[in-house]
């Protein structure tokens, strides 16, 4: 068990949105991630700890997407994304939750996530979401660099392949965070 003070800990869930959760995810399927994320979010809310729901969204023309010289750039899809692609999955959000929209992989750069966490006295984040080695890893790296304690709920993360998920969880996250499961997280007064 990892015991964390509810008064200084937030749950941050990355990209649990309709468009992304429709992908084939490994090793944890989207329905398992969603159900476990909802349970952990309920525990955080009951303890008075912040729940932060992050989604990714872009303008229809992708004008606000990152443009950098890379081998595999993000390009607008040939067919436009469904209208509700960026909408959080049903039943994820409660009125008390903080909502952050990002326009790149990580949830810190270009958003007010750090400001909102610091104003609430948060020093530790519990992190889950999709994809393990993209949005979750980018956010974990930035949180670590911002001085937050980071806990990764491995069973709340998944990726486009089991290998990408496993590499992040076994090789990268242990250098940035404590890695555990959602049912091994305890919130204390």
PDB file of C-alpha atoms in Angstrom:
ATOM      1  CA  UNK A   1       0.000   0.000   0.000  1.00  0.00           C
ATOM      2  CA  UNK A   2       1.028   3.579  -0.653  1.00  0.00           C
ATOM      3  CA  UNK A   3      -0.537   5.981   1.826  1.00  0.00           C
ATOM      4  CA  UNK A   4      -0.877   9.565   0.605  1.00  0.00           C
ATOM      5  CA  UNK A   5      -2.269  12.637   2.394  1.00  0.00           C
ATOM      6  CA  UNK A   6      -5.594  13.604   0.811  1.00  0.00           C
ATOM      7  CA  UNK A   7      -4.932  17.274   1.549  1.00  0.00           C
ATOM      8  CA  UNK A   8      -1.878  17.430  -0.745  1.00  0.00           C
ATOM      9  CA  UNK A   9      -2.588  14.747  -3.361  1.00  0.00           C
ATOM     10  CA  UNK A  10      -4.500  15.002  -6.648  1.00  0.00           C
ATOM     11  CA  UNK A  11      -5.606  12.382  -9.140  1.00  0.00           C
ATOM     12  CA  UNK A  12      -4.726  13.390 -12.705  1.00  0.00           C
ATOM     13  CA  UNK A  13      -6.288  11.320 -15.504  1.00  0.00           C
ATOM     14  CA  UNK A  14      -5.041  11.806 -19.052  1.00  0.00           C
ATOM     15  CA  UNK A  15      -7.143  11.602 -22.239  1.00  0.00           C
ATOM     16  CA  UNK A  16      -9.985   9.365 -21.042  1.00  0.00           C
ATOM     17  CA  UNK A  17     -12.044  10.734 -23.903  1.00  0.00           C
ATOM     18  CA  UNK A  18     -14.358   9.166 -26.442  1.00  0.00           C
ATOM     19  CA  UNK A  19     -12.042   9.358 -29.449  1.00  0.00           C
ATOM     20  CA  UNK A  20      -8.959   7.941 -27.745  1.00  0.00           C
ATOM     21  CA  UNK A  21     -10.729   5.297 -25.678  1.00  0.00           C
ATOM     22  CA  UNK A  22     -12.150   3.864 -28.910  1.00  0.00           C
ATOM     23  CA  UNK A  23      -8.651   2.665 -29.904  1.00  0.00           C
ATOM     24  CA  UNK A  24      -7.513  -0.920 -29.320  1.00  0.00           C
ATOM     25  CA  UNK A  25      -5.432  -0.577 -26.141  1.00  0.00           C
ATOM     26  CA  UNK A  26      -2.939  -2.964 -24.548  1.00  0.00           C
ATOM     27  CA  UNK A  27      -2.399  -4.479 -22.048  1.00  0.00           C
ATOM     28  CA  UNK A  28      -5.474  -3.042 -20.285  1.00  0.00           C
ATOM     29  CA  UNK A  29      -8.623  -2.593 -22.408  1.00  0.00           C
ATOM     30  CA  UNK A  30     -10.386   0.769 -22.325  1.00  0.00           C
ATOM     31  CA  UNK A  31     -13.427  -0.502 -20.397  1.00  0.00           C
ATOM     32  CA  UNK A  32     -11.186  -1.780 -17.560  1.00  0.00           C
ATOM     33  CA  UNK A  33      -9.253   1.503 -17.429  1.00  0.00           C
ATOM     34  CA  UNK A  34     -12.464   3.512 -17.337  1.00  0.00           C
ATOM     35  CA  UNK A  35     -14.107   1.462 -14.600  1.00  0.00           C
ATOM     36  CA  UNK A  36     -11.005   1.465 -12.375  1.00  0.00           C
ATOM     37  CA  UNK A  37     -10.437   5.202 -13.023  1.00  0.00           C
ATOM     38  CA  UNK A  38     -14.010   6.004 -12.016  1.00  0.00           C
ATOM     39  CA  UNK A  39     -13.594   4.009  -8.786  1.00  0.00           C
ATOM     40  CA  UNK A  40     -10.351   5.743  -7.846  1.00  0.00           C
ATOM     41  CA  UNK A  41     -11.825   9.145  -8.731  1.00  0.00           C
ATOM     42  CA  UNK A  42     -14.753   8.432  -6.403  1.00  0.00           C
ATOM     43  CA  UNK A  43     -12.328   7.598  -3.588  1.00  0.00           C
ATOM     44  CA  UNK A  44     -10.415  10.856  -4.178  1.00  0.00           C
ATOM     45  CA  UNK A  45     -13.608  12.934  -4.226  1.00  0.00           C
ATOM     46  CA  UNK A  46     -14.874  11.261  -1.037  1.00  0.00           C
ATOM     47  CA  UNK A  47     -11.554  12.115   0.663  1.00  0.00           C
ATOM     48  CA  UNK A  48     -11.761  15.741  -0.502  1.00  0.00           C
ATOM     49  CA  UNK A  49      -8.753  15.349  -2.824  1.00  0.00           C
ATOM     50  CA  UNK A  50      -8.818  17.031  -6.249  1.00  0.00           C
ATOM     51  CA  UNK A  51      -9.601  15.061  -9.394  1.00  0.00           C
ATOM     52  CA  UNK A  52      -8.179  16.544 -12.586  1.00  0.00           C
ATOM     53  CA  UNK A  53      -9.488  15.329 -15.939  1.00  0.00           C
ATOM     54  CA  UNK A  54      -7.292  16.188 -18.903  1.00  0.00           C
ATOM     55  CA  UNK A  55      -8.358  15.908 -22.517  1.00  0.00           C
ATOM     56  CA  UNK A  56      -6.586  16.710 -25.748  1.00  0.00           C
ATOM     57  CA  UNK A  57      -8.269  18.791 -28.429  1.00  0.00           C
ATOM     58  CA  UNK A  58      -7.280  20.586 -31.595  1.00  0.00           C
ATOM     59  CA  UNK A  59      -8.851  23.146 -33.882  1.00  0.00           C
ATOM     60  CA  UNK A  60     -10.534  21.667 -36.938  1.00  0.00           C
ATOM     61  CA  UNK A  61      -7.596  22.787 -39.097  1.00  0.00           C
ATOM     62  CA  UNK A  62      -4.965  21.608 -36.552  1.00  0.00           C
ATOM     63  CA  UNK A  63      -3.561  25.157 -36.461  1.00  0.00           C
ATOM     64  CA  UNK A  64      -2.996  24.791 -32.707  1.00  0.00           C
ATOM     65  CA  UNK A  65      -1.168  21.442 -32.954  1.00  0.00           C
ATOM     66  CA  UNK A  66       2.564  21.239 -32.276  1.00  0.00           C
ATOM     67  CA  UNK A  67       4.591  21.713 -35.448  1.00  0.00           C
ATOM     68  CA  UNK A  68       8.188  20.614 -35.168  1.00  0.00           C
ATOM     69  CA  UNK A  69      10.630  18.925 -37.520  1.00  0.00           C
ATOM     70  CA  UNK A  70      10.167  15.240 -36.619  1.00  0.00           C
ATOM     71  CA  UNK A  71      10.215  11.996 -38.574  1.00  0.00           C
ATOM     72  CA  UNK A  72       6.524  11.267 -37.893  1.00  0.00           C
ATOM     73  CA  UNK A  73       4.640  14.574 -37.507  1.00  0.00           C
ATOM     74  CA  UNK A  74       1.100  14.772 -36.232  1.00  0.00           C
ATOM     75  CA  UNK A  75      -1.037  15.536 -39.238  1.00  0.00           C
ATOM     76  CA  UNK A  76      -4.724  16.255 -39.528  1.00  0.00           C
ATOM     77  CA  UNK A  77      -6.699  13.124 -40.320  1.00  0.00           C
ATOM     78  CA  UNK A  78      -7.859  12.833 -43.927  1.00  0.00           C
ATOM     79  CA  UNK A  79     -11.394  12.352 -42.661  1.00  0.00           C
ATOM     80  CA  UNK A  80     -12.298  14.739 -39.875  1.00  0.00           C
ATOM     81  CA  UNK A  81     -12.506  13.437 -36.324  1.00  0.00           C
ATOM     82  CA  UNK A  82     -15.957  12.707 -34.966  1.00  0.00           C
ATOM     83  CA  UNK A  83     -17.619  15.714 -33.341  1.00  0.00           C
ATOM     84  CA  UNK A  84     -17.319  14.254 -29.814  1.00  0.00           C
ATOM     85  CA  UNK A  85     -13.755  12.926 -30.213  1.00  0.00           C
ATOM     86  CA  UNK A  86     -12.374  15.179 -27.444  1.00  0.00           C
ATOM     87  CA  UNK A  87     -15.315  14.734 -25.069  1.00  0.00           C
ATOM     88  CA  UNK A  88     -14.610  12.843 -21.846  1.00  0.00           C
ATOM     89  CA  UNK A  89     -16.112   9.370 -21.643  1.00  0.00           C
ATOM     90  CA  UNK A  90     -19.541   9.169 -20.106  1.00  0.00           C
ATOM     91  CA  UNK A  91     -19.603   9.173 -16.320  1.00  0.00           C
ATOM     92  CA  UNK A  92     -16.025  10.421 -15.878  1.00  0.00           C
ATOM     93  CA  UNK A  93     -16.618  14.018 -14.803  1.00  0.00           C
ATOM     94  CA  UNK A  94     -18.260  15.397 -11.685  1.00  0.00           C
ATOM     95  CA  UNK A  95     -18.952  19.110 -11.142  1.00  0.00           C
ATOM     96  CA  UNK A  96     -16.153  19.404  -8.553  1.00  0.00           C
ATOM     97  CA  UNK A  97     -13.468  18.097 -10.947  1.00  0.00           C
ATOM     98  CA  UNK A  98     -10.871  20.337 -12.547  1.00  0.00           C
ATOM     99  CA  UNK A  99     -10.861  20.188 -16.341  1.00  0.00           C
ATOM    100  CA  UNK A 100      -7.714  20.850 -18.369  1.00  0.00           C
ATOM    101  CA  UNK A 101      -7.483  20.849 -22.168  1.00  0.00           C
ATOM    102  CA  UNK A 102      -4.050  20.322 -23.696  1.00  0.00           C
ATOM    103  CA  UNK A 103      -2.843  20.595 -27.270  1.00  0.00           C
ATOM    104  CA  UNK A 104       0.192  18.317 -27.078  1.00  0.00           C
ATOM    105  CA  UNK A 105       1.147  15.095 -25.314  1.00  0.00           C
ATOM    106  CA  UNK A 106       1.892  16.476 -21.847  1.00  0.00           C
ATOM    107  CA  UNK A 107      -0.633  18.133 -19.545  1.00  0.00           C
ATOM    108  CA  UNK A 108       1.699  20.779 -18.043  1.00  0.00           C
ATOM    109  CA  UNK A 109       3.089  22.801 -20.957  1.00  0.00           C
ATOM    110  CA  UNK A 110       0.709  25.459 -22.252  1.00  0.00           C
ATOM    111  CA  UNK A 111      -2.019  24.726 -19.676  1.00  0.00           C
ATOM    112  CA  UNK A 112      -2.889  25.954 -16.201  1.00  0.00           C
ATOM    113  CA  UNK A 113      -2.385  22.534 -14.580  1.00  0.00           C
ATOM    114  CA  UNK A 114       0.632  23.548 -12.467  1.00  0.00           C
ATOM    115  CA  UNK A 115      -1.084  26.756 -11.319  1.00  0.00           C
ATOM    116  CA  UNK A 116      -4.282  24.929 -10.321  1.00  0.00           C
ATOM    117  CA  UNK A 117      -2.392  22.217  -8.425  1.00  0.00           C
ATOM    118  CA  UNK A 118      -0.134  24.642  -6.543  1.00  0.00           C
ATOM    119  CA  UNK A 119      -3.034  26.913  -5.543  1.00  0.00           C
ATOM    120  CA  UNK A 120      -4.666  23.861  -3.968  1.00  0.00           C
ATOM    121  CA  UNK A 121      -1.500  22.896  -2.085  1.00  0.00           C
ATOM    122  CA  UNK A 122      -0.950  19.733  -4.117  1.00  0.00           C
ATOM    123  CA  UNK A 123       2.555  18.262  -3.840  1.00  0.00           C
ATOM    124  CA  UNK A 124       1.847  14.731  -5.130  1.00  0.00           C
ATOM    125  CA  UNK A 125      -0.084  13.522  -8.149  1.00  0.00           C
ATOM    126  CA  UNK A 126      -1.454  10.076  -8.863  1.00  0.00           C
ATOM    127  CA  UNK A 127      -1.407   9.637 -12.606  1.00  0.00           C
ATOM    128  CA  UNK A 128      -3.307   7.399 -15.020  1.00  0.00           C
ATOM    129  CA  UNK A 129      -4.648   7.513 -18.553  1.00  0.00           C
ATOM    130  CA  UNK A 130      -3.798   6.883 -22.169  1.00  0.00           C
ATOM    131  CA  UNK A 131      -1.375   6.423 -23.732  1.00  0.00           C
ATOM    132  CA  UNK A 132       1.123   5.161 -21.191  1.00  0.00           C
ATOM    133  CA  UNK A 133       4.192   6.143 -23.191  1.00  0.00           C
ATOM    134  CA  UNK A 134       2.802   9.344 -24.667  1.00  0.00           C
ATOM    135  CA  UNK A 135       0.444  11.572 -22.657  1.00  0.00           C
ATOM    136  CA  UNK A 136       0.992   9.823 -19.325  1.00  0.00           C
ATOM    137  CA  UNK A 137       4.780   9.635 -19.653  1.00  0.00           C
ATOM    138  CA  UNK A 138       5.063  13.248 -20.863  1.00  0.00           C
ATOM    139  CA  UNK A 139       2.955  14.429 -17.932  1.00  0.00           C
ATOM    140  CA  UNK A 140       4.927  12.282 -15.457  1.00  0.00           C
ATOM    141  CA  UNK A 141       8.222  13.702 -16.719  1.00  0.00           C
ATOM    142  CA  UNK A 142       6.982  17.285 -16.416  1.00  0.00           C
ATOM    143  CA  UNK A 143       5.483  16.666 -12.964  1.00  0.00           C
ATOM    144  CA  UNK A 144       8.806  15.231 -11.798  1.00  0.00           C
ATOM    145  CA  UNK A 145      10.668  18.224 -13.257  1.00  0.00           C
ATOM    146  CA  UNK A 146       8.217  20.582 -11.489  1.00  0.00           C
ATOM    147  CA  UNK A 147       9.050  18.897  -8.171  1.00  0.00           C
ATOM    148  CA  UNK A 148       5.835  16.942  -7.634  1.00  0.00           C
ATOM    149  CA  UNK A 149       5.843  13.510  -6.107  1.00  0.00           C
ATOM    150  CA  UNK A 150       4.431  11.179  -8.758  1.00  0.00           C
ATOM    151  CA  UNK A 151       2.596   7.897  -8.308  1.00  0.00           C
ATOM    152  CA  UNK A 152       1.662   5.938 -11.427  1.00  0.00           C
ATOM    153  CA  UNK A 153      -1.404   3.716 -11.157  1.00  0.00           C
ATOM    154  CA  UNK A 154      -0.226   1.142 -13.714  1.00  0.00           C
ATOM    155  CA  UNK A 155      -3.642  -0.495 -14.055  1.00  0.00           C
ATOM    156  CA  UNK A 156      -5.129   2.870 -15.064  1.00  0.00           C
ATOM    157  CA  UNK A 157      -2.759   3.189 -18.023  1.00  0.00           C
ATOM    158  CA  UNK A 158      -2.524   1.482 -21.393  1.00  0.00           C
ATOM    159  CA  UNK A 159      -1.027   2.058 -24.807  1.00  0.00           C
ATOM    160  CA  UNK A 160      -1.245   1.104 -28.457  1.00  0.00           C
ATOM    161  CA  UNK A 161       0.967  -1.927 -27.783  1.00  0.00           C
ATOM    162  CA  UNK A 162       1.873  -3.979 -24.746  1.00  0.00           C
ATOM    163  CA  UNK A 163       5.598  -3.441 -25.451  1.00  0.00           C
ATOM    164  CA  UNK A 164       5.298   0.359 -25.350  1.00  0.00           C
ATOM    165  CA  UNK A 165       3.315   0.173 -22.083  1.00  0.00           C
ATOM    166  CA  UNK A 166       5.725  -2.283 -20.469  1.00  0.00           C
ATOM    167  CA  UNK A 167       8.826  -0.292 -21.416  1.00  0.00           C
ATOM    168  CA  UNK A 168       7.434   2.883 -19.845  1.00  0.00           C
ATOM    169  CA  UNK A 169       6.248   1.095 -16.682  1.00  0.00           C
ATOM    170  CA  UNK A 170       9.409  -0.939 -16.146  1.00  0.00           C
ATOM    171  CA  UNK A 171      12.156   1.338 -17.480  1.00  0.00           C
ATOM    172  CA  UNK A 172      11.035   4.978 -17.375  1.00  0.00           C
ATOM    173  CA  UNK A 173       8.468   5.397 -14.604  1.00  0.00           C
ATOM    174  CA  UNK A 174      10.574   3.928 -11.776  1.00  0.00           C
ATOM    175  CA  UNK A 175      13.050   6.791 -12.335  1.00  0.00           C
ATOM    176  CA  UNK A 176      10.271   9.408 -12.123  1.00  0.00           C
ATOM    177  CA  UNK A 177       7.705   7.919  -9.802  1.00  0.00           C
ATOM    178  CA  UNK A 178       6.420   5.134  -7.621  1.00  0.00           C
ATOM    179  CA  UNK A 179       4.548   2.557  -9.694  1.00  0.00           C
ATOM    180  CA  UNK A 180       1.638   0.696  -8.123  1.00  0.00           C
ATOM    181  CA  UNK A 181      -1.967  -0.327  -8.776  1.00  0.00           C
ATOM    182  CA  UNK A 182      -5.066   1.745  -8.118  1.00  0.00           C
ATOM    183  CA  UNK A 183      -6.274  -0.516  -5.311  1.00  0.00           C
ATOM    184  CA  UNK A 184      -2.912  -0.108  -3.520  1.00  0.00           C
ATOM    185  CA  UNK A 185      -3.398   3.645  -3.101  1.00  0.00           C
ATOM    186  CA  UNK A 186      -4.715   4.803   0.239  1.00  0.00           C
ATOM    187  CA  UNK A 187      -5.702   8.363   1.065  1.00  0.00           C
ATOM    188  CA  UNK A 188      -5.035   9.439   4.640  1.00  0.00           C
ATOM    189  CA  UNK A 189      -6.185  12.498   6.574  1.00  0.00           C
TER     190      UNK A 189
END
